Coordinates of N, CA and C and ligand atoms in Angstrom, one line a residue:
M1 N 229.8 -24.7 108.7 CA 229.1 -25.6 107.8 C 227.6 -25.6 108.1
T2 N 226.8 -25.4 107.0 CA 225.3 -25.4 107.3 C 224.8 -26.8 106.9
T3 N 223.9 -27.3 107.8 CA 223.3 -28.6 107.5 C 222.0 -28.4 106.9
Q4 N 221.8 -29.1 105.8 CA 220.5 -29.0 105.0 C 219.4 -29.8 105.8
K5 N 218.3 -29.1 106.0 CA 217.2 -29.8 106.7 C 216.5 -30.8 105.8
K6 N 216.3 -32.0 106.3 CA 215.6 -33.0 105.4 C 214.2 -32.6 105.2
P7 N 213.7 -32.6 103.9 CA 212.3 -32.2 103.7 C 211.4 -33.3 104.3
I8 N 210.2 -32.8 104.7 CA 209.2 -33.8 105.2 C 208.3 -34.2 104.1
I9 N 208.4 -35.5 103.8 CA 207.6 -36.0 102.7 C 206.8 -37.2 103.1
V10 N 205.5 -37.1 102.8 CA 204.6 -38.3 103.0 C 204.3 -38.8 101.6
A11 N 204.7 -40.0 101.4 CA 204.5 -40.7 100.1 C 203.3 -41.6 100.2
V12 N 202.3 -41.3 99.3 CA 201.1 -42.1 99.3 C 200.9 -42.8 98.0
D13 N 201.0 -44.2 98.0 CA 200.8 -44.9 96.8 C 199.6 -45.8 96.9
G14 N 199.1 -46.2 95.8 CA 197.9 -47.1 95.8 C 197.3 -47.2 94.5
P15 N 196.3 -48.2 94.3 CA 195.7 -48.4 93.0 C 194.7 -47.3 92.7
A16 N 194.3 -47.3 91.4 CA 193.3 -46.3 90.9 C 192.0 -46.4 91.7
G17 N 191.6 -45.2 92.1 CA 190.3 -45.1 92.8 C 190.3 -45.4 94.3
S18 N 191.5 -45.5 94.8 CA 191.6 -45.8 96.3 C 191.4 -44.6 97.1
G19 N 191.3 -43.4 96.4 CA 191.0 -42.2 97.2 C 192.2 -41.3 97.4
K20 N 193.3 -41.7 96.9 CA 194.6 -41.0 97.1 C 194.4 -39.5 96.9
S21 N 194.0 -39.1 95.6 CA 194.1 -37.7 95.3 C 193.1 -36.9 96.1
T22 N 191.9 -37.4 96.3 CA 190.9 -36.6 97.1 C 191.3 -36.5 98.5
I23 N 191.8 -37.6 99.1 CA 192.2 -37.6 100.5 C 193.4 -36.8 100.7
C24 N 194.4 -37.0 99.9 CA 195.7 -36.3 100.1 C 195.5 -34.8 99.9
S25 N 194.7 -34.4 98.9 CA 194.5 -33.0 98.6 C 193.8 -32.3 99.9
E26 N 192.9 -33.0 100.4 CA 192.2 -32.4 101.6 C 193.1 -32.4 102.8
V27 N 193.8 -33.5 103.0 CA 194.7 -33.6 104.2 C 195.8 -32.4 104.1
S28 N 196.3 -32.3 102.9 CA 197.4 -31.2 102.8 C 196.8 -29.9 103.1
T29 N 195.6 -29.6 102.6 CA 195.0 -28.3 102.8 C 194.8 -28.1 104.4
K30 N 194.3 -29.2 105.0 CA 194.0 -29.1 106.4 C 195.3 -28.8 107.3
I31 N 196.4 -29.5 106.9 CA 197.6 -29.4 107.7 C 198.5 -28.3 107.2
G32 N 198.1 -27.6 106.1 CA 198.9 -26.5 105.6 C 200.2 -27.0 104.9
W33 N 200.2 -28.1 104.3 CA 201.3 -28.6 103.5 C 201.0 -28.5 102.0
S34 N 202.0 -28.8 101.2 CA 201.8 -28.8 99.8 C 201.4 -30.2 99.3
Y35 N 200.7 -30.2 98.2 CA 200.2 -31.4 97.6 C 200.8 -31.6 96.2
V36 N 201.4 -32.7 95.9 CA 201.9 -33.0 94.6 C 201.2 -34.2 94.1
N37 N 200.4 -34.1 93.0 CA 199.7 -35.2 92.4 C 200.5 -35.7 91.2
T38 N 201.2 -36.8 91.4 CA 202.1 -37.2 90.2 C 201.3 -37.8 89.1
G39 N 200.1 -38.3 89.4 CA 199.2 -38.8 88.3 C 198.9 -37.7 87.4
A40 N 198.7 -36.5 87.9 CA 198.4 -35.3 87.1 C 199.6 -35.0 86.1
L41 N 200.8 -35.2 86.6 CA 201.9 -35.0 85.7 C 201.9 -36.0 84.5
Y42 N 201.7 -37.3 84.8 CA 201.6 -38.3 83.7 C 200.4 -38.0 82.8
R43 N 199.3 -37.6 83.4 CA 198.2 -37.2 82.5 C 198.5 -36.0 81.6
G44 N 199.2 -35.0 82.2 CA 199.6 -33.8 81.5 C 200.5 -34.1 80.3
V45 N 201.5 -35.0 80.6 CA 202.4 -35.4 79.5 C 201.7 -36.1 78.4
G46 N 200.8 -37.0 78.8 CA 200.0 -37.7 77.8 C 199.2 -36.7 76.9
L47 N 198.6 -35.7 77.5 CA 197.9 -34.7 76.8 C 198.8 -33.9 75.9
L48 N 200.0 -33.5 76.4 CA 200.9 -32.7 75.6 C 201.3 -33.4 74.3
A49 N 201.5 -34.8 74.5 CA 201.9 -35.6 73.4 C 200.8 -35.7 72.4
R50 N 199.6 -35.9 72.9 CA 198.4 -36.0 72.0 C 198.2 -34.8 71.2
D51 N 198.3 -33.6 71.9 CA 198.1 -32.3 71.3 C 199.0 -32.1 70.1
R52 N 200.2 -32.7 70.2 CA 201.2 -32.5 69.2 C 201.2 -33.6 68.1
G53 N 200.2 -34.4 68.2 CA 200.0 -35.5 67.2 C 201.1 -36.6 67.3
I54 N 201.7 -36.7 68.5 CA 202.8 -37.7 68.6 C 202.1 -39.1 68.9
D55 N 202.7 -40.1 68.2 CA 202.2 -41.5 68.4 C 202.6 -41.9 69.9
L56 N 201.6 -42.1 70.7 CA 201.9 -42.4 72.1 C 202.7 -43.6 72.4
E57 N 202.7 -44.5 71.4 CA 203.6 -45.7 71.6 C 205.0 -45.5 71.2
D58 N 205.3 -44.3 70.6 CA 206.6 -44.0 70.1 C 207.4 -43.4 71.3
E59 N 208.1 -44.3 72.0 CA 208.7 -43.8 73.2 C 209.8 -42.7 73.0
A60 N 210.5 -42.9 71.8 CA 211.6 -41.9 71.5 C 211.0 -40.5 71.3
A61 N 209.8 -40.5 70.5 CA 209.2 -39.2 70.2 C 208.6 -38.6 71.4
V62 N 207.9 -39.4 72.3 CA 207.3 -38.8 73.5 C 208.5 -38.3 74.4
G63 N 209.6 -39.1 74.5 CA 210.7 -38.7 75.3 C 211.3 -37.4 74.8
A64 N 211.5 -37.3 73.5 CA 212.1 -36.0 72.9 C 211.2 -34.8 73.2
M65 N 209.9 -35.0 73.1 CA 209.0 -33.9 73.4 C 209.1 -33.5 74.9
L66 N 209.2 -34.5 75.8 CA 209.2 -34.2 77.2 C 210.6 -33.5 77.6
E67 N 211.6 -34.0 76.9 CA 213.0 -33.4 77.1 C 212.9 -31.9 76.9
K68 N 212.2 -31.5 75.8 CA 212.1 -30.0 75.5 C 211.2 -29.3 76.5
L69 N 210.1 -30.0 77.0 CA 209.1 -29.3 77.7 C 209.2 -29.4 79.3
A70 N 210.1 -30.3 79.7 CA 210.1 -30.6 81.2 C 210.3 -29.4 82.0
G71 N 211.2 -28.5 81.5 CA 211.4 -27.3 82.3 C 210.3 -26.3 82.4
E72 N 209.3 -26.5 81.5 CA 208.1 -25.6 81.5 C 207.0 -26.1 82.3
I73 N 207.1 -27.3 82.8 CA 206.0 -27.9 83.6 C 205.9 -27.4 85.0
R74 N 204.8 -26.9 85.4 CA 204.7 -26.2 86.7 C 203.4 -26.7 87.4
W75 N 203.6 -27.1 88.6 CA 202.4 -27.5 89.4 C 202.2 -26.5 90.5
D76 N 200.9 -26.0 90.5 CA 200.5 -25.0 91.5 C 200.1 -25.7 92.8
Y77 N 201.0 -25.6 93.8 CA 200.7 -26.3 95.1 C 199.4 -25.9 95.8
D78 N 199.1 -24.6 95.6 CA 197.9 -24.1 96.4 C 196.6 -24.4 95.7
H79 N 196.6 -24.3 94.4 CA 195.3 -24.6 93.7 C 195.3 -25.9 93.0
H80 N 196.4 -26.7 93.2 CA 196.4 -28.0 92.6 C 196.1 -28.0 91.1
Q81 N 196.9 -27.2 90.4 CA 196.7 -27.0 89.0 C 198.0 -27.3 88.3
L82 N 197.9 -27.8 87.0 CA 199.1 -28.1 86.2 C 199.2 -27.2 85.0
F83 N 200.4 -26.6 84.8 CA 200.6 -25.7 83.7 C 201.8 -26.3 82.9
C84 N 201.7 -26.0 81.6 CA 203.0 -26.1 80.8 C 203.2 -24.8 80.1
G85 N 204.2 -24.1 80.5 CA 204.3 -22.7 80.1 C 203.1 -21.9 80.6
T86 N 202.4 -21.2 79.7 CA 201.2 -20.5 80.1 C 199.9 -21.3 80.0
E87 N 200.1 -22.5 79.4 CA 198.8 -23.3 79.2 C 198.4 -24.0 80.5
N88 N 197.2 -23.8 80.9 CA 196.6 -24.5 82.0 C 196.0 -25.8 81.5
L89 N 196.7 -26.9 81.9 CA 196.2 -28.2 81.5 C 195.1 -28.8 82.4
T90 N 194.9 -28.2 83.5 CA 194.0 -28.7 84.6 C 192.6 -29.1 84.1
P91 N 191.9 -28.2 83.3 CA 190.5 -28.6 83.0 C 190.4 -29.9 82.2
R92 N 191.5 -30.3 81.5 CA 191.4 -31.5 80.7 C 192.0 -32.7 81.4
L93 N 192.6 -32.6 82.6 CA 193.3 -33.7 83.2 C 192.3 -34.8 83.5
G94 N 191.0 -34.5 83.8 CA 190.1 -35.6 84.2 C 189.4 -36.3 83.1
T95 N 189.8 -35.9 81.8 CA 189.1 -36.6 80.7 C 189.6 -38.0 80.5
V96 N 188.7 -38.8 79.9 CA 189.1 -40.2 79.6 C 190.4 -40.2 78.7
E97 N 190.4 -39.2 77.8 CA 191.6 -39.2 76.8 C 192.9 -39.0 77.6
A98 N 192.8 -38.1 78.7 CA 194.0 -37.9 79.5 C 194.4 -39.2 80.2
G99 N 193.4 -39.9 80.8 CA 193.7 -41.1 81.5 C 194.3 -42.2 80.6
N100 N 193.7 -42.3 79.4 CA 194.2 -43.3 78.5 C 195.6 -43.0 78.0
A101 N 195.8 -41.7 77.7 CA 197.1 -41.3 77.2 C 198.2 -41.5 78.3
A102 N 197.8 -41.2 79.6 CA 198.7 -41.4 80.7 C 199.1 -42.8 80.8
S103 N 198.1 -43.7 80.7 CA 198.5 -45.1 80.9 C 199.5 -45.6 79.8
F104 N 199.4 -45.1 78.6 CA 200.4 -45.4 77.6 C 201.8 -44.9 78.0
I105 N 201.9 -43.6 78.3 CA 203.2 -43.0 78.4 C 203.9 -43.4 79.8
A106 N 203.0 -43.7 80.8 CA 203.6 -44.1 82.1 C 204.4 -45.4 82.1
K107 N 204.2 -46.1 81.0 CA 205.0 -47.4 80.9 C 206.4 -47.1 80.4
Q108 N 206.6 -45.9 79.9 CA 207.9 -45.7 79.2 C 209.0 -45.2 80.1
Q109 N 210.1 -45.9 80.0 CA 211.3 -45.6 80.8 C 211.8 -44.2 80.7
K110 N 211.8 -43.7 79.5 CA 212.3 -42.3 79.2 C 211.4 -41.3 80.0
V111 N 210.1 -41.5 79.9 CA 209.2 -40.6 80.5 C 209.4 -40.6 82.0
R112 N 209.5 -41.8 82.6 CA 209.6 -41.9 84.0 C 210.9 -41.3 84.5
Q113 N 211.9 -41.5 83.7 CA 213.3 -41.0 84.1 C 213.2 -39.4 84.0
L114 N 212.5 -38.9 83.0 CA 212.5 -37.4 82.9 C 211.6 -36.8 84.0
L115 N 210.5 -37.5 84.4 CA 209.6 -37.0 85.4 C 210.2 -37.1 86.8
L116 N 211.2 -38.0 87.0 CA 211.7 -38.2 88.3 C 212.2 -36.9 89.0
P117 N 213.1 -36.1 88.3 CA 213.6 -34.9 88.9 C 212.5 -33.8 89.1
V118 N 211.5 -33.8 88.2 CA 210.4 -32.9 88.3 C 209.6 -33.2 89.6
Q119 N 209.3 -34.4 89.8 CA 208.6 -34.8 91.0 C 209.4 -34.5 92.3
R120 N 210.7 -34.8 92.2 CA 211.5 -34.6 93.4 C 211.6 -33.1 93.7
S121 N 211.9 -32.3 92.7 CA 212.1 -30.9 93.0 C 210.8 -30.3 93.5
L122 N 209.7 -30.7 92.9 CA 208.4 -30.1 93.4 C 208.3 -30.4 94.9
A123 N 208.5 -31.6 95.3 CA 208.2 -32.0 96.7 C 209.3 -31.4 97.7
I124 N 210.6 -31.4 97.2 CA 211.6 -30.9 98.1 C 211.5 -29.4 98.3
N125 N 211.0 -28.7 97.3 CA 210.9 -27.2 97.4 C 209.6 -26.8 98.1
A126 N 208.8 -27.7 98.5 CA 207.6 -27.3 99.2 C 208.0 -26.6 100.5
P127 N 207.3 -25.4 100.8 CA 207.7 -24.6 101.9 C 207.6 -25.4 103.3
K128 N 206.6 -26.2 103.5 CA 206.5 -27.0 104.7 C 206.7 -28.4 104.4
G129 N 205.8 -29.3 104.7 CA 205.9 -30.7 104.3 C 205.1 -30.9 103.0
A130 N 205.4 -32.0 102.3 CA 204.7 -32.3 101.0 C 204.0 -33.7 101.1
M131 N 202.8 -33.7 100.7 CA 202.1 -35.0 100.5 C 202.2 -35.3 99.0
V132 N 202.8 -36.4 98.7 CA 203.0 -36.8 97.2 C 202.3 -38.1 97.0
D133 N 201.4 -38.1 96.0 CA 200.7 -39.4 95.7 C 201.0 -39.9 94.3
G134 N 200.9 -41.2 94.2 CA 201.1 -41.8 92.9 C 201.2 -43.3 93.0
R135 N 202.1 -43.9 92.2 CA 202.1 -45.4 92.2 C 203.5 -45.9 92.7
D136 N 204.5 -45.0 92.5 CA 205.9 -45.5 92.8 C 206.6 -44.5 93.7
I137 N 205.8 -43.7 94.5 CA 206.5 -42.6 95.3 C 207.3 -43.2 96.4
G138 N 206.8 -44.2 97.2 CA 207.5 -44.7 98.3 C 208.6 -45.7 97.8
T139 N 208.5 -46.2 96.6 CA 209.4 -47.3 96.2 C 210.6 -46.7 95.3
V140 N 210.2 -45.6 94.5 CA 211.2 -45.1 93.5 C 211.5 -43.6 93.7
V141 N 210.5 -42.8 93.8 CA 210.7 -41.4 93.8 C 211.3 -40.9 95.2
F142 N 210.7 -41.4 96.3 CA 211.2 -41.0 97.6 C 211.3 -42.3 98.5
P143 N 212.3 -43.1 98.2 CA 212.5 -44.3 99.0 C 212.8 -44.0 100.4
D144 N 213.2 -42.8 100.8 CA 213.5 -42.5 102.2 C 212.5 -41.4 102.7
A145 N 211.3 -41.5 102.2 CA 210.2 -40.6 102.7 C 210.0 -40.7 104.2
S146 N 209.6 -39.6 104.8 CA 209.4 -39.5 106.2 C 208.3 -40.6 106.6
L147 N 207.4 -40.8 105.8 CA 206.3 -41.7 106.0 C 205.8 -42.2 104.7
K148 N 205.5 -43.5 104.6 CA 205.0 -44.1 103.4 C 203.6 -44.8 103.7
V149 N 202.7 -44.5 102.9 CA 201.3 -45.0 103.1 C 200.9 -45.7 101.8
F150 N 200.4 -46.9 102.0 CA 199.9 -47.7 100.8 C 198.3 -47.7 101.0
M151 N 197.7 -46.9 100.2 CA 196.2 -46.7 100.3 C 195.5 -47.7 99.4
T152 N 194.5 -48.4 100.0 CA 193.8 -49.4 99.2 C 192.3 -49.2 99.5
A153 N 191.4 -49.9 98.7 CA 190.0 -50.0 99.0 C 189.6 -51.1 98.1
N154 N 188.5 -51.8 98.5 CA 188.1 -53.0 97.7 C 187.6 -52.5 96.3
L155 N 187.6 -53.3 95.3 CA 187.3 -53.0 94.0 C 185.9 -52.3 93.8
E156 N 184.9 -52.9 94.4 CA 183.6 -52.3 94.2 C 183.5 -50.9 94.8
E157 N 184.1 -50.7 96.0 CA 184.0 -49.4 96.6 C 184.8 -48.4 95.8
R158 N 185.9 -48.8 95.2 CA 186.7 -47.9 94.4 C 185.9 -47.5 93.2
A159 N 185.2 -48.5 92.6 CA 184.3 -48.2 91.4 C 183.2 -47.2 91.8
R160 N 182.6 -47.4 92.9 CA 181.5 -46.6 93.4 C 182.0 -45.1 93.5
R161 N 183.1 -45.0 94.1 CA 183.7 -43.6 94.3 C 183.9 -42.9 93.0
R162 N 184.5 -43.7 92.1 CA 184.8 -43.2 90.7 C 183.6 -42.7 90.0
L163 N 182.5 -43.6 90.2 CA 181.2 -43.3 89.5 C 180.7 -42.0 90.1
K164 N 180.8 -41.8 91.4 CA 180.3 -40.6 92.1 C 181.0 -39.4 91.5
Q165 N 182.4 -39.5 91.4 CA 183.2 -38.4 90.8 C 182.7 -38.1 89.4
L166 N 182.5 -39.1 88.6 CA 182.2 -38.9 87.2 C 180.8 -38.2 87.1
D167 N 179.9 -38.6 88.0 CA 178.6 -38.0 88.0 C 178.6 -36.6 88.5
G168 N 179.4 -36.3 89.5 CA 179.3 -35.0 90.2 C 180.1 -33.9 89.8
K169 N 181.4 -34.2 89.3 CA 182.3 -33.1 89.1 C 182.7 -32.9 87.7
S170 N 182.4 -31.8 87.0 CA 183.0 -31.6 85.7 C 184.0 -30.5 85.8
G171 N 185.1 -30.6 85.1 CA 186.1 -29.5 85.0 C 186.8 -29.3 86.4
S172 N 186.8 -30.4 87.2 CA 187.4 -30.3 88.5 C 188.9 -30.2 88.4
A173 N 189.6 -29.7 89.4 CA 191.0 -29.7 89.4 C 191.5 -31.1 89.8
N174 N 190.6 -31.9 90.3 CA 191.0 -33.3 90.6 C 191.0 -34.1 89.3
P175 N 192.2 -34.6 88.9 CA 192.3 -35.3 87.7 C 191.6 -36.6 87.6
S176 N 191.1 -37.1 88.8 CA 190.4 -38.3 88.8 C 188.9 -38.1 88.3
A177 N 188.5 -36.8 88.3 CA 187.1 -36.5 88.0 C 187.1 -36.3 86.5
S178 N 186.0 -36.6 85.9 CA 185.8 -36.5 84.4 C 185.2 -35.2 84.1
S179 N 185.2 -34.8 82.8 CA 184.5 -33.7 82.4 C 183.9 -34.0 81.0
N180 N 182.6 -33.5 80.8 CA 182.0 -33.7 79.5 C 181.9 -35.1 79.0
Q181 N 181.8 -36.1 79.8 CA 181.7 -37.5 79.3 C 180.4 -38.0 79.8
S182 N 179.8 -38.9 79.0 CA 178.6 -39.6 79.5 C 179.0 -40.6 80.6
T183 N 178.2 -40.8 81.6 CA 178.7 -41.6 82.7 C 178.6 -43.1 82.4
P184 N 179.7 -43.8 82.6 CA 179.6 -45.3 82.3 C 179.0 -46.0 83.5
S185 N 178.7 -47.3 83.3 CA 178.0 -48.1 84.3 C 179.0 -48.5 85.4
L186 N 178.5 -49.0 86.6 CA 179.4 -49.4 87.6 C 180.2 -50.6 87.2
D187 N 179.6 -51.5 86.4 CA 180.3 -52.7 86.0 C 181.4 -52.3 85.1
S188 N 181.2 -51.4 84.2 CA 182.3 -51.0 83.2 C 183.4 -50.3 84.0
I189 N 183.0 -49.6 85.0 CA 184.1 -48.9 85.8 C 184.9 -49.9 86.5
M190 N 184.2 -51.0 87.1 CA 184.9 -52.0 87.8 C 185.9 -52.7 86.9
D191 N 185.4 -53.0 85.6 CA 186.3 -53.7 84.7 C 187.5 -52.8 84.3
D192 N 187.2 -51.5 84.2 CA 188.3 -50.6 83.8 C 189.3 -50.5 84.9
I193 N 188.8 -50.4 86.2 CA 189.8 -50.3 87.3 C 190.6 -51.6 87.5
A194 N 189.9 -52.7 87.3 CA 190.7 -54.0 87.4 C 191.7 -54.1 86.3
R195 N 191.4 -53.6 85.1 CA 192.4 -53.6 84.0 C 193.6 -52.7 84.4
R196 N 193.3 -51.5 84.9 CA 194.3 -50.6 85.2 C 195.2 -51.1 86.4
D197 N 194.5 -51.8 87.4 CA 195.3 -52.4 88.5 C 196.3 -53.4 87.9
N198 N 195.8 -54.2 87.0 CA 196.7 -55.2 86.4 C 197.8 -54.6 85.6
Q199 N 197.5 -53.5 84.8 CA 198.5 -52.8 84.1 C 199.6 -52.2 85.0
D200 N 199.1 -51.5 86.0 CA 200.0 -50.8 86.9 C 200.9 -51.7 87.7
S201 N 200.4 -52.9 88.1 CA 201.2 -53.7 89.0 C 202.1 -54.7 88.2
K202 N 201.7 -54.9 86.9 CA 202.5 -55.9 86.1 C 203.6 -55.2 85.2
R203 N 203.5 -53.9 85.1 CA 204.4 -53.3 84.1 C 205.9 -53.4 84.6
G204 N 206.8 -53.4 83.6 CA 208.2 -53.5 83.9 C 208.8 -52.3 84.6
E205 N 208.3 -51.1 84.2 CA 208.9 -49.9 84.8 C 208.1 -49.5 86.1
A206 N 208.8 -49.4 87.2 CA 208.2 -48.9 88.4 C 206.8 -49.4 88.7
P207 N 206.6 -50.8 88.8 CA 205.2 -51.3 89.0 C 204.7 -50.8 90.4
L208 N 203.3 -50.8 90.4 CA 202.7 -50.5 91.7 C 203.0 -51.6 92.7
R209 N 203.6 -51.3 93.8 CA 203.7 -52.3 94.9 C 203.9 -51.6 96.2
K210 N 203.5 -52.3 97.3 CA 203.6 -51.6 98.6 C 205.1 -51.7 99.0
A211 N 205.6 -50.6 99.4 CA 207.0 -50.6 99.9 C 207.0 -51.4 101.2
D212 N 208.1 -52.1 101.5 CA 208.1 -52.9 102.7 C 207.8 -52.1 104.0
D213 N 208.3 -50.9 104.0 CA 208.1 -50.1 105.2 C 206.9 -49.1 105.2
A214 N 205.9 -49.4 104.2 CA 204.7 -48.6 104.1 C 203.6 -49.0 105.1
V215 N 202.9 -48.1 105.6 CA 201.7 -48.4 106.5 C 200.6 -48.6 105.5
E216 N 199.9 -49.8 105.7 CA 198.8 -50.0 104.8 C 197.5 -49.4 105.4
F217 N 196.8 -48.6 104.5 CA 195.6 -47.9 105.0 C 194.5 -48.3 104.0
D218 N 193.6 -49.2 104.5 CA 192.4 -49.6 103.7 C 191.3 -48.7 104.0
T219 N 190.9 -47.9 103.0 CA 189.8 -46.9 103.2 C 188.4 -47.5 103.0
S220 N 188.3 -48.8 102.7 CA 186.9 -49.3 102.5 C 186.1 -49.1 103.7
G221 N 184.9 -48.6 103.5 CA 184.0 -48.4 104.7 C 184.2 -47.0 105.4
Y222 N 185.2 -46.3 104.9 CA 185.4 -45.0 105.5 C 184.7 -43.9 104.6
S223 N 184.1 -42.9 105.3 CA 183.6 -41.8 104.5 C 184.9 -40.9 104.2
Q224 N 184.7 -40.0 103.3 CA 185.9 -39.1 102.9 C 186.4 -38.4 104.1
S225 N 185.6 -37.9 105.0 CA 186.1 -37.1 106.1 C 186.7 -38.0 107.2
E226 N 186.2 -39.3 107.3 CA 186.8 -40.2 108.2 C 188.2 -40.6 107.7
A227 N 188.3 -40.8 106.4 CA 189.6 -41.2 105.8 C 190.6 -40.0 106.0
V228 N 190.2 -38.8 105.8 CA 191.0 -37.6 106.0 C 191.5 -37.6 107.4
D229 N 190.6 -37.7 108.4 CA 191.0 -37.7 109.8 C 192.0 -38.8 110.1
A230 N 191.7 -40.0 109.6 CA 192.5 -41.1 109.9 C 194.0 -40.9 109.4
L231 N 194.1 -40.3 108.2 CA 195.4 -40.1 107.6 C 196.1 -39.0 108.4
I232 N 195.4 -38.0 108.8 CA 196.1 -37.0 109.6 C 196.6 -37.6 110.9
A233 N 195.8 -38.5 111.5 CA 196.2 -39.2 112.7 C 197.5 -40.0 112.5
I234 N 197.6 -40.7 111.3 CA 198.8 -41.5 111.0 C 200.0 -40.5 110.9
I235 N 199.8 -39.4 110.3 CA 200.9 -38.4 110.1 C 201.3 -37.9 111.5
R236 N 200.3 -37.6 112.3 CA 200.6 -37.0 113.6 C 201.4 -38.0 114.5
D237 N 200.9 -39.3 114.4 CA 201.5 -40.4 115.2 C 203.0 -40.5 114.9
R238 N 203.3 -40.2 113.6 CA 204.7 -40.3 113.2 C 205.6 -39.1 113.7
G239 N 204.9 -38.2 114.4 CA 205.6 -37.0 114.9 C 205.9 -36.0 113.8
L240 N 205.2 -36.0 112.7 CA 205.5 -35.0 111.6 C 204.8 -33.7 111.7
L241 N 203.9 -33.6 112.6 CA 203.1 -32.3 112.6 C 203.7 -31.3 113.7
G242 N 204.9 -31.6 114.2 CA 205.5 -30.6 115.1 C 204.9 -30.6 116.4
Ligands
DC301 O1 196.3 -41.7 89.5 P1 196.0 -41.3 88.0 O2 194.8 -42.1 87.5 O3 195.8 -39.9 87.8 O4 197.3 -41.8 87.2 C1 197.3 -41.6 85.8 C2 198.2 -42.7 85.1 O5 199.6 -42.4 85.5 C3 197.9 -44.1 85.5 O6 198.0 -44.9 84.4 C4 199.1 -44.5 86.5 C5 200.2 -43.6 86.1 N1 201.0 -43.1 87.2 C6 202.2 -43.7 87.4 O7 202.6 -44.7 86.6 N2 203.1 -43.3 88.4 C7 202.7 -42.4 89.2 N3 203.6 -42.0 90.2 C8 201.5 -41.7 89.1 C9 200.6 -42.1 88.0

């Protein structure tokens, strides 16, 4: 009898702008693991529905579309890019339209149910370990992850980071970065993040919450490279780096 090796999965959840995608992407590259950005999947599904003229509030129609397309969704672990069939969705993932569309469809039970196996198979099939970030990774997608991290930062710092991303990166593979948008003010970004925090933590379907066994990691006051090093240290302390 062959015993299946348990995949090594680090689940990182946290609110918008806490640095998850930037930090997880860099950590995974440094330690040679795969990175799965589940926010990119929700953004991609939102875009696919928009492109097809589907009413984003029509849960049945969005679900029917995703049922047809789920098998064609592909995440490139190495370049952190999202495809549907041959279409590369990555350049549009950072737009305000993608973020808004994602926040509508992420509330829908059918979408979450259909994206569950997609997220699981991506992480389980990663050749080494996988860093998976999102809102419900440690609570719903991988409740028995090897390590769960709940990443936070105070509201103002999160807004400053988002502003920097919006200012600096267009067409980035990082879905948190914007492209071709005029840069909003710090105050409006703070309002937007506070609204999204509220939406993410109060929704009925898989609300954002810290898993009981998650390590809390507050990145306020950390530079990007300090946060990367600190997260690698947490993973190493758990004995996951061999
Ligand atoms: O992290 P992000 O901004 O790219 O996420 C886009 C949207 O998707 C946001 O509204 C939260 C939602 N999301 C979710 O509900 N569950 C996840 N695992 C990841 C993202």
